[in-house]
Tab-separated table of C-alpha atoms and ligand atoms in Angstrom:
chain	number	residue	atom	x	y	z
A	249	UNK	CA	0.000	0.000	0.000
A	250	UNK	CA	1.474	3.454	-0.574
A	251	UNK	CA	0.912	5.512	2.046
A	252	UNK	CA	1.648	2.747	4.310
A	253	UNK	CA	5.264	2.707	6.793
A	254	UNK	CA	6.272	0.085	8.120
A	255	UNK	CA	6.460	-0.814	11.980
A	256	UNK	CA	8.663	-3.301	13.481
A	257	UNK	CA	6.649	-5.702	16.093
A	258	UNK	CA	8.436	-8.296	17.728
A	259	UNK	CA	6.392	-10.748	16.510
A	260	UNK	CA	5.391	-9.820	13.012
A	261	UNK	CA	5.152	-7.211	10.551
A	262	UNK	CA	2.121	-5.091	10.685
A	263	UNK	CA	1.111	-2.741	8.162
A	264	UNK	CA	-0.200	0.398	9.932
A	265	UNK	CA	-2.767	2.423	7.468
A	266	UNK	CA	-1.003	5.978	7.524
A	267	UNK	CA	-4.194	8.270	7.382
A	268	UNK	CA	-6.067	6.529	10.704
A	269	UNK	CA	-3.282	4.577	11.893
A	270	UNK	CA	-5.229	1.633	11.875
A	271	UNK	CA	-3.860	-1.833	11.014
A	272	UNK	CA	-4.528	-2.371	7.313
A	273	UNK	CA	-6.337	-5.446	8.139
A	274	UNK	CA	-9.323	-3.330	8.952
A	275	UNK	CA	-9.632	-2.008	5.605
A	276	UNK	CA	-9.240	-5.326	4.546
A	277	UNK	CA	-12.304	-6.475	6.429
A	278	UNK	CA	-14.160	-3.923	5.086
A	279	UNK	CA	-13.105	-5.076	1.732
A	280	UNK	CA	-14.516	-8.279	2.599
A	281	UNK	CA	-18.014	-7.143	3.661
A	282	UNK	CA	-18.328	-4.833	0.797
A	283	UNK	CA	-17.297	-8.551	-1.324
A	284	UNK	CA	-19.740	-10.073	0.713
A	285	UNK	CA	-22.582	-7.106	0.497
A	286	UNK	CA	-22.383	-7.705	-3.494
A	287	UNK	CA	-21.886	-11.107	-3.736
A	288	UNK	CA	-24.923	-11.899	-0.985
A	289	UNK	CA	-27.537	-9.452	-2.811
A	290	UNK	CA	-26.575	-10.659	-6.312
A	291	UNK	CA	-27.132	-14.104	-5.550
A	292	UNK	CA	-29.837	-16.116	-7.380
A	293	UNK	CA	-30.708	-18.954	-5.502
A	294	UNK	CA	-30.714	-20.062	-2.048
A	295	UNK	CA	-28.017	-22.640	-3.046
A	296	UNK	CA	-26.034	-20.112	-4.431
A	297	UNK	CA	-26.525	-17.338	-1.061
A	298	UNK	CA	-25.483	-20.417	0.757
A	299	UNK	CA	-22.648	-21.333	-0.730
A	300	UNK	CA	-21.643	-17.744	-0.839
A	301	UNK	CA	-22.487	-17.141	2.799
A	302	UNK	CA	-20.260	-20.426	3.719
A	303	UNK	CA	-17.024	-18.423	2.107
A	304	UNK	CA	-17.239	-15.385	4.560
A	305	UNK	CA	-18.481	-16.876	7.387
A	306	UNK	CA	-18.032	-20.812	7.402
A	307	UNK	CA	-15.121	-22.674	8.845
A	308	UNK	CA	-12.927	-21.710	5.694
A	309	UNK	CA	-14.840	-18.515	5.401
A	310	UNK	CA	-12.747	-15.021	5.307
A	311	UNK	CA	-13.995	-13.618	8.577
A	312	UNK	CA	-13.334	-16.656	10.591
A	313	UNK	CA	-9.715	-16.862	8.932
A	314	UNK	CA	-9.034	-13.435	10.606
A	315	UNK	CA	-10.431	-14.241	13.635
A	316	UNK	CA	-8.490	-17.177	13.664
A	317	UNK	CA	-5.016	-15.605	13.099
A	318	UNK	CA	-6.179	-13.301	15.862
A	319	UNK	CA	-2.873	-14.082	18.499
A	320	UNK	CA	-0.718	-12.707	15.897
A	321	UNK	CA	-1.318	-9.524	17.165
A	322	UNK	CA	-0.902	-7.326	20.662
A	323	UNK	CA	-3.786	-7.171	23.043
A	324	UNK	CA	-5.182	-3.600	21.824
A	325	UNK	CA	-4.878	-4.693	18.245
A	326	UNK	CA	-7.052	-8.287	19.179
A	327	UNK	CA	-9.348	-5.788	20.961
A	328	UNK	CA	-9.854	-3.683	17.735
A	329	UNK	CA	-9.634	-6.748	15.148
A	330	UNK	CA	-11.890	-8.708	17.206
A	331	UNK	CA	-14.984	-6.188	17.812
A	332	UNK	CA	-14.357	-5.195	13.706
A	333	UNK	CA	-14.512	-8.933	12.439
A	334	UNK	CA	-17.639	-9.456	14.705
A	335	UNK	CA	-19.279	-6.471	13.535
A	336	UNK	CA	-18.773	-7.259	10.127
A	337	UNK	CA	-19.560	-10.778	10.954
A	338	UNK	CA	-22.874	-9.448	12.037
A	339	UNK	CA	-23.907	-7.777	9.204
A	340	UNK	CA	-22.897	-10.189	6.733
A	341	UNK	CA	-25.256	-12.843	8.558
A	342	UNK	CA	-27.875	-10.318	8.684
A	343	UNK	CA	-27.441	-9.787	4.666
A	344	UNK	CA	-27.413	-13.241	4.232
A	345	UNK	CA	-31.003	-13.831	6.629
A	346	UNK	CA	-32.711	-10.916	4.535
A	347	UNK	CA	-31.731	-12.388	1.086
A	348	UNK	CA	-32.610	-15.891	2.206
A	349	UNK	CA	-36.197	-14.407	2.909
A	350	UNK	CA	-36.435	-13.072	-0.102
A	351	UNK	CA	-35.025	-15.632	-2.091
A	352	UNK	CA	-37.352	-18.122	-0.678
A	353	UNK	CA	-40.331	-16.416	-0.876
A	354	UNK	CA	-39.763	-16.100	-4.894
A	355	UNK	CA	-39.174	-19.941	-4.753
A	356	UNK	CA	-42.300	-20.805	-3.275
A	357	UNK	CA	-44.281	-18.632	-5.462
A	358	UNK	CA	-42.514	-20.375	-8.199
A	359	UNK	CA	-43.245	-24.002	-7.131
A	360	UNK	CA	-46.895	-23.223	-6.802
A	361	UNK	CA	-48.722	-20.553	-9.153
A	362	UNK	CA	-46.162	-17.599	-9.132
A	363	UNK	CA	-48.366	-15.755	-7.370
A	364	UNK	CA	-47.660	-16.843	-3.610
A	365	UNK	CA	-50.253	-19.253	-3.155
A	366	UNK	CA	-49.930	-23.159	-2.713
A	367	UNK	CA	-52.986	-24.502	-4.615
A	368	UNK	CA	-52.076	-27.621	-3.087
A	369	UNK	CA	-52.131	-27.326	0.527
A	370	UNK	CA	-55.833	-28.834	2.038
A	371	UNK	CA	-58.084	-25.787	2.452
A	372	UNK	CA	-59.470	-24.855	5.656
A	373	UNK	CA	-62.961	-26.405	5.687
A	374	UNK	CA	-66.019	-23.602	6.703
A	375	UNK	CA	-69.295	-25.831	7.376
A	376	UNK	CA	-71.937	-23.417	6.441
A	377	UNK	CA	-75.015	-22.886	8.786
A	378	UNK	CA	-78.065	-24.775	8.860
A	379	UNK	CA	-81.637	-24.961	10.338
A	380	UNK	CA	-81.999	-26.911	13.265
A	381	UNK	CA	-84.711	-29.385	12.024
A	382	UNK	CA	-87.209	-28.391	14.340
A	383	UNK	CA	-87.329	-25.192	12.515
A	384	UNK	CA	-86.828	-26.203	8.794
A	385	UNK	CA	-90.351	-28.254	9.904
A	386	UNK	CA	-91.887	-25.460	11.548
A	387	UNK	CA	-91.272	-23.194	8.257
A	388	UNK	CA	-92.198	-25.671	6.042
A	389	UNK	CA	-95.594	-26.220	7.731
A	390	UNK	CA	-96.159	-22.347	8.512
A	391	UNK	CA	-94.924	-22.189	4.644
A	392	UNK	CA	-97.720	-24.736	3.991
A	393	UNK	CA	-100.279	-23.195	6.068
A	394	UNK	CA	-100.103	-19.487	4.708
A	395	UNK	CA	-100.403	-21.099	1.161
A	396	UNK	CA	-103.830	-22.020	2.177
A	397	UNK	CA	-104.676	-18.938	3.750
A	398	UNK	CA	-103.635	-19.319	7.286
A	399	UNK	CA	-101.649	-16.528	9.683
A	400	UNK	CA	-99.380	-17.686	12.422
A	401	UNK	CA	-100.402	-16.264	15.707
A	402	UNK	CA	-98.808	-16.612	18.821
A	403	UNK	CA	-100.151	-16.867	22.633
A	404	UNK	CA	-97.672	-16.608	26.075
A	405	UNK	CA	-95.793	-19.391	27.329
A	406	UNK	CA	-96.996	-18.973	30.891
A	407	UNK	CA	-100.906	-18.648	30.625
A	408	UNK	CA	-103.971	-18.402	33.343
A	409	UNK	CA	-105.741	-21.024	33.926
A	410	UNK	CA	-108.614	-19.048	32.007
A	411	UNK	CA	-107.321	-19.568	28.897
A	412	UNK	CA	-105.332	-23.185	29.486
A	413	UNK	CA	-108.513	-24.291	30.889
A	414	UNK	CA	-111.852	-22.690	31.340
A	415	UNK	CA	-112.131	-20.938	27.828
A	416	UNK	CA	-111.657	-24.467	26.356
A	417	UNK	CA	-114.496	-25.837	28.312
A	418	UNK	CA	-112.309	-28.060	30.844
A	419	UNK	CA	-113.951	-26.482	33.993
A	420	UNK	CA	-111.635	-26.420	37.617
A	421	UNK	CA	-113.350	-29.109	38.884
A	422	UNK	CA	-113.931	-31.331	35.732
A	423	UNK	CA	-111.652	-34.539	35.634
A	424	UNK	CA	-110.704	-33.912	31.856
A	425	UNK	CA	-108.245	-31.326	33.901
A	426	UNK	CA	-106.298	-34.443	34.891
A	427	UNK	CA	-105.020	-35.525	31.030
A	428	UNK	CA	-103.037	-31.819	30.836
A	429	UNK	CA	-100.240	-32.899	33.528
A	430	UNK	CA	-99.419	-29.271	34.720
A	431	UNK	CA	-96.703	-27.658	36.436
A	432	UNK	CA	-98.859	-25.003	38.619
A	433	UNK	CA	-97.096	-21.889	39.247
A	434	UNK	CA	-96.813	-20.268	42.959
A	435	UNK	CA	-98.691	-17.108	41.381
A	436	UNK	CA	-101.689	-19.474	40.080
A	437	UNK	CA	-100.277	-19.177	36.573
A	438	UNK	CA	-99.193	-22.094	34.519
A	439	UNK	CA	-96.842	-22.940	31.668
A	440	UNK	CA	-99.325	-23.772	28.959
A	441	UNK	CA	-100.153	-27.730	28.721
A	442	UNK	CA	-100.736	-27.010	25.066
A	443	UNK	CA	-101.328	-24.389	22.314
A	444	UNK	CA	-105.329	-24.486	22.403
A	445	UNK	CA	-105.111	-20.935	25.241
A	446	UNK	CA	-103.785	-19.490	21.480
A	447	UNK	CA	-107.264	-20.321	20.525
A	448	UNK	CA	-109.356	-19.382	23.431
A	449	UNK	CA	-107.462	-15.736	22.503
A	450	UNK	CA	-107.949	-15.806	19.148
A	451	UNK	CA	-111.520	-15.897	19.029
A	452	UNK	CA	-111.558	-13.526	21.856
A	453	UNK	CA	-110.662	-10.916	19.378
A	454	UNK	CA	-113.508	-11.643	17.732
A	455	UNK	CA	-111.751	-11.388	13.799
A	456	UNK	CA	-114.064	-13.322	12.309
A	457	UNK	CA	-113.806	-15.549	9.850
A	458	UNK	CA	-110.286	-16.627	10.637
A	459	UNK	CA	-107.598	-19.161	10.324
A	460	UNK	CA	-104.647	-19.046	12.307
A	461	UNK	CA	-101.924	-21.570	12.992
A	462	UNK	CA	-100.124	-21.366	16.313
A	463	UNK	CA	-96.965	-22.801	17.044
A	464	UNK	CA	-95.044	-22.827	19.901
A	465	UNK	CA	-93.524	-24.530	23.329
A	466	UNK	CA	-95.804	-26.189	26.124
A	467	UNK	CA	-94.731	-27.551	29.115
A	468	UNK	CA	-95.704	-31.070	30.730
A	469	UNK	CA	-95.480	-32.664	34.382
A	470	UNK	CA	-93.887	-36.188	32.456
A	471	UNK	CA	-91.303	-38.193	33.277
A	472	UNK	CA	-88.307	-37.694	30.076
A	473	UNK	CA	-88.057	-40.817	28.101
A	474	UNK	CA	-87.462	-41.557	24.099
A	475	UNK	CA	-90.982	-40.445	23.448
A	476	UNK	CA	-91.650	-37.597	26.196
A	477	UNK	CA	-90.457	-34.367	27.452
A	478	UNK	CA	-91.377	-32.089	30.070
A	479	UNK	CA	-91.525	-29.442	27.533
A	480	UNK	CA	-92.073	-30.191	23.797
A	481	UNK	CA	-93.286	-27.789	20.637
A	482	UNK	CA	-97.239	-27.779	19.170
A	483	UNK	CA	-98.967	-26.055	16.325
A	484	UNK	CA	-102.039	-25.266	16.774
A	485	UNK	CA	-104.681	-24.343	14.133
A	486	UNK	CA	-107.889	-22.962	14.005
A	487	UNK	CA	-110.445	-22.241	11.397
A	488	UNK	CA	-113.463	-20.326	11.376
A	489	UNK	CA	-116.389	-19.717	9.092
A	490	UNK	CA	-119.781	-19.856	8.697
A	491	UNK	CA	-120.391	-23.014	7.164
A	492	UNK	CA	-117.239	-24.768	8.597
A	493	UNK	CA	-117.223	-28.609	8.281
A	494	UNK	CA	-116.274	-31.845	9.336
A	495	UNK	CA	-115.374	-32.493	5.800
A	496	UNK	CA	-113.306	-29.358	5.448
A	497	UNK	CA	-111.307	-30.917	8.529
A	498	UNK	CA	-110.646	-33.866	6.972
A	499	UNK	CA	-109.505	-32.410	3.342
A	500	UNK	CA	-107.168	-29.760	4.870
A	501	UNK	CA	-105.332	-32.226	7.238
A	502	UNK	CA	-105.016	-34.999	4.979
A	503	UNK	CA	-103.289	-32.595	2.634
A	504	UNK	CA	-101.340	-31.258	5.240
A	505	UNK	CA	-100.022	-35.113	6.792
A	506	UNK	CA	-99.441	-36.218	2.483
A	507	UNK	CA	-97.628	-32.367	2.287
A	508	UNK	CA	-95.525	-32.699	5.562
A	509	UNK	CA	-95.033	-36.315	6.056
A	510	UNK	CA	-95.885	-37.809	2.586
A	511	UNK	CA	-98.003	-40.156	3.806
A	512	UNK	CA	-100.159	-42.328	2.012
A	513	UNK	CA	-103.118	-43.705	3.779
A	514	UNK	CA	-105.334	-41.743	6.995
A	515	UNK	CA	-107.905	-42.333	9.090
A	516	UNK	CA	-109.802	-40.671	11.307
A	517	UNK	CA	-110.717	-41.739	14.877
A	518	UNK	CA	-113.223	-40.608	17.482
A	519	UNK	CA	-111.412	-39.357	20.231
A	520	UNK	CA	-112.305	-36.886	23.320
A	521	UNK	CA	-111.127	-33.416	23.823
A	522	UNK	CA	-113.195	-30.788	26.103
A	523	UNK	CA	-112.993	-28.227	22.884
A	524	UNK	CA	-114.311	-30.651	20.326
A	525	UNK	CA	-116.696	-32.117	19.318
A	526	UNK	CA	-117.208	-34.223	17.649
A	527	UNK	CA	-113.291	-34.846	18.555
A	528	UNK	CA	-111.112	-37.294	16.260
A	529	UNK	CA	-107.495	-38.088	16.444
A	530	UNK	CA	-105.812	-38.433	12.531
A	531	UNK	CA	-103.665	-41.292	11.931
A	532	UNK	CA	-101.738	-42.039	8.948
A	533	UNK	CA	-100.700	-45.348	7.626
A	534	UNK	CA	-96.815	-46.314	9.453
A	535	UNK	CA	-94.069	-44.504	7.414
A	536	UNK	CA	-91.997	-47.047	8.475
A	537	UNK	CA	-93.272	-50.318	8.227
A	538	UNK	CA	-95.693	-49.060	5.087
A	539	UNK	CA	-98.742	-50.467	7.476
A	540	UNK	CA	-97.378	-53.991	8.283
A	541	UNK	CA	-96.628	-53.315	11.919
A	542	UNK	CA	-93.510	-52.467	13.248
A	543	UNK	CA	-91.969	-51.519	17.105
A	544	UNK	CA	-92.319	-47.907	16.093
A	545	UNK	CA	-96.312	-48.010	15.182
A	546	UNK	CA	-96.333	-50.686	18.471
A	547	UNK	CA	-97.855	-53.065	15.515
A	548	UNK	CA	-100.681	-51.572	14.691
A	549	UNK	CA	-99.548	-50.113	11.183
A	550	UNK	CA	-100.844	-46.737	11.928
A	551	UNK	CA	-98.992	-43.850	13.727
A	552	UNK	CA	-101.286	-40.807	15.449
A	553	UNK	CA	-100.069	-37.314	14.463
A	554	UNK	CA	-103.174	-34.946	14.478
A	555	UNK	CA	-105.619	-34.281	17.279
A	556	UNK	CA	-108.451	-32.194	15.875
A	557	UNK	CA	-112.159	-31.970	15.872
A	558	UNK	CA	-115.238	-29.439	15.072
A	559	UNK	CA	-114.599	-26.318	18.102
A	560	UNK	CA	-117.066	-26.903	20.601
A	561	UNK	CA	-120.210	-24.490	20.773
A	562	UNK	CA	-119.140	-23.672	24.374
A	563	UNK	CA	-115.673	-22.757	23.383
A	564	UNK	CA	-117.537	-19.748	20.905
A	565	UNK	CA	-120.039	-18.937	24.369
A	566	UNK	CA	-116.971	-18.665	26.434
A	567	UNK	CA	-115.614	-15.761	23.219
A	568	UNK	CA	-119.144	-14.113	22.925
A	569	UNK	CA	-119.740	-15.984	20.009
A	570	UNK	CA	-122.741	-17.229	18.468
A	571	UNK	CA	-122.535	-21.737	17.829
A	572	UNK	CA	-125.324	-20.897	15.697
A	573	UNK	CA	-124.044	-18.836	13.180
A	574	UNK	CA	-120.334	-19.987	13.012
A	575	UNK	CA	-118.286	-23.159	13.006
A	576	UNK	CA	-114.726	-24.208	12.875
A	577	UNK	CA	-112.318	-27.075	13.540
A	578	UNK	CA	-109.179	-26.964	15.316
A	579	UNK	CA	-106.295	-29.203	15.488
A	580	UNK	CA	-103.177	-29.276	17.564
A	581	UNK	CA	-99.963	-31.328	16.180
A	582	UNK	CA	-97.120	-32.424	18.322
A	583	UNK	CA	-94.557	-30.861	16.509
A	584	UNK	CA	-91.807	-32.689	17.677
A	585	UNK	CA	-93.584	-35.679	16.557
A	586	UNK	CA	-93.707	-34.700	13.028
A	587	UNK	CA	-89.887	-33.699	13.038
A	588	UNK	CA	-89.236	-36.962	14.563
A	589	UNK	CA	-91.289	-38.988	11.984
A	590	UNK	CA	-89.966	-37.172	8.680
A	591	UNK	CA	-86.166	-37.291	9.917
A	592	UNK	CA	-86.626	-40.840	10.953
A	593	UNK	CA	-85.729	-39.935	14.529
A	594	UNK	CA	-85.897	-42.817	17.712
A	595	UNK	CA	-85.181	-40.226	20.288
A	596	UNK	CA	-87.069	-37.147	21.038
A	597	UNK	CA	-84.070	-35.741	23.284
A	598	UNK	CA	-81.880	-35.796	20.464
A	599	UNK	CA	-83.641	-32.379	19.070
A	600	UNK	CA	-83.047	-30.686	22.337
A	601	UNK	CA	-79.334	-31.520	23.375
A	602	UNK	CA	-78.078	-29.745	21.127
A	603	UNK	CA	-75.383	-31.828	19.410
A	604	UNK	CA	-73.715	-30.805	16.909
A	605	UNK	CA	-72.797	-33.864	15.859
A	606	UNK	CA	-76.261	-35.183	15.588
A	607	UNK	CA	-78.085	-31.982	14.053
A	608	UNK	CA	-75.588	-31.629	11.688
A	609	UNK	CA	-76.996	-35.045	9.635
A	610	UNK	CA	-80.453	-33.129	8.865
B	648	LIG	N1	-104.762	-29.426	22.754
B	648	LIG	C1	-104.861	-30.839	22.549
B	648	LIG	C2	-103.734	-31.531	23.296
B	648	LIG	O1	-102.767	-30.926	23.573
B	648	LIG	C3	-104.840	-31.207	21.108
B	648	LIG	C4	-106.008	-30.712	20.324
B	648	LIG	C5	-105.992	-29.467	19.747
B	648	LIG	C6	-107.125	-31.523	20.149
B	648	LIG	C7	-107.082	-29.008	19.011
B	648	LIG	C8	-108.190	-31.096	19.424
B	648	LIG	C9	-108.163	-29.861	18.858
B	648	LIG	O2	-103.798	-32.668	23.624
């Protein structure tokens, strides 16, 4: 170098930079990270960066060649070798990390669609939402319903006795009381046994002619098996006109059970409820066993799914009005019933427990 002197150690020759007085190793370091700057950036590949990397800072690399030669020199020369080499160390790894990153990145958009994104790695898998079947029934029906001219009213969960009871011409101290299993409230209210209090204050309001449907929750004193709950979803319907009859019953809910449930064969059977009369309970041929007997229709080829009957003329005294010049029939499904028939379902808890699992089949 030219402006260099030269200085007699005892141990070697050092040549002393004349501007700084620094050893001219320094500059040489700095000679090797500006090599290393260019060479690191200008690389192509991650082989390449590596193999580049491994000259300045591997076990044969430049840097560690200095730092291993380091005894040649006095202890304030190591001091300013040493912190020089590491900082140049340093920055050479930190060029290296920064290419590396960027190299990569350009790889993996190569080995997949250029643009960054692996076509081939497994999605993440969203399951959409869906009705719990319960309700896909109960619009479906109220769907059903409206096309033949019904509205869906609704009634409170916790009723008097008035309307649970002595609107629908089951008296306080008439046995028929007995069938509705209630829980009786401290305040003398009650969770409605069924939808027919929707009824009882529907025709209070006097709207006449009318047909509602009512659906909603009612609440039971029975013990919770396969088949029963202590609280368990109805739709009630009502329909009033003046020349309301038996036959226009039976051709609405037959459509309704072949519409619903697709069933094939009904019949009607007498059966009593304080509200109707006559009263009949609808039964349609066993969707299971296609009327041969099964466990499910307990043999007898024919499942129940519609109480109904013509309102009784006390039910219309009890609303102020006149038997004589209008008529109706009501009907009152188990809902959960019908949910549990169409979905082929064993166990009426399953709809309530709320498992994910199992509501996600329907
Ligand atoms: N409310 C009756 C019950 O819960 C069912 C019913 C409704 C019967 C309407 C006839 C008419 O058992």
């Amino acid at each position: 170098m030219l402006n260099s002197c030269l200085k007699i150690n005892a141990k070697r020759l050092i040549i002393y930079n004349d501007m700084n007085n620094e050893p001219e190793i320094i500059s040489e370091i700095d000679k090797i990270l500006e090599d290393a700057e260019r060479l690191l950036n200008s690389s192509e590949n991650v082989n390449e960066l590596d193999d580049r990397f491994r000259n300045f800072t591997g076990k044969k690399g430049k840097i560690t060649g200095i730092l291993h030669n380091i005894h040649l020199y006095s202890a304030e020369e190591k001091k300013i070798i040493g912190s020089k080499s590491n900082e140049a160390k340093n920055r050479i790894e930190n060029i290296y990390n920064g290419k590396k990153k960027e190299l990569s990145n350009i790889e993996y958009g190569k080995s997949s669609t250029g643009r960054g994104i692996d076509l081939t790695i497994p999605g993440s898998y969203m399951e959409g939402p869906h009705k719990h079947p319960i309700t896909a029934v109960l619009e479906e029906a109220s769907d059903f319903f409206s096309s033949m001219g019904f509205e869906i009213v609704e009634g409170p969960e916790i009723e008097t006795t008035h309307y649970n009871f002595d609107a629908l011409n089951i008296p306080a101290d008439h046995p028929a009381r007995d069938v509705w299993d209630t829980f009786y409230l401290l305040n003398g209210l009650v969770p409605r046994t069924h939808t027919s209090s929707v009824q009882a204050r529907t025709l209070e309001k006097k709207q006449l002619p009318l047909r509602v449907i009512a659906p909603g929750r009612c609440y039971r004193y029975e013990a919770v098996d396969a088949t029963h709950l202590f609280m368990f979803n109805q739709m009630e319907g009502l329909f009033v006109d003046k020349n309301v009859r038996l036959t226009d019953l039976k051709g609405i809910l037959e459509e309704t059970v072949k519409n619903l449930l697709g069933a094939r064969k009904t019949r009607f059977r007498p059966a009593f409820y304080p509200f109707v009369e006559p009263g009949l309970d609808l039964d349609i041929e066993c969707v299971f066993c296609g009327g041969r007997g099964c466990g499910i229709c307990k043999n007898t080829g024919w499942i129940e799914v519609i109480p109904c009957g013509m309102v009784h003329p006390n039910v219309f005294k009890y609303a102020g009005i006149d038997p004589q010049e209008y008529r109706g029939f009501a009907f009152g499904m188990g809902f959960d019933r019908i949910v549990m028939l169409k979905y082929n379902i064993n166990d009426l808890r399953l709809l309530y427990q709320g498992n994910i699992d199992i509501l996600k089949q329907f």
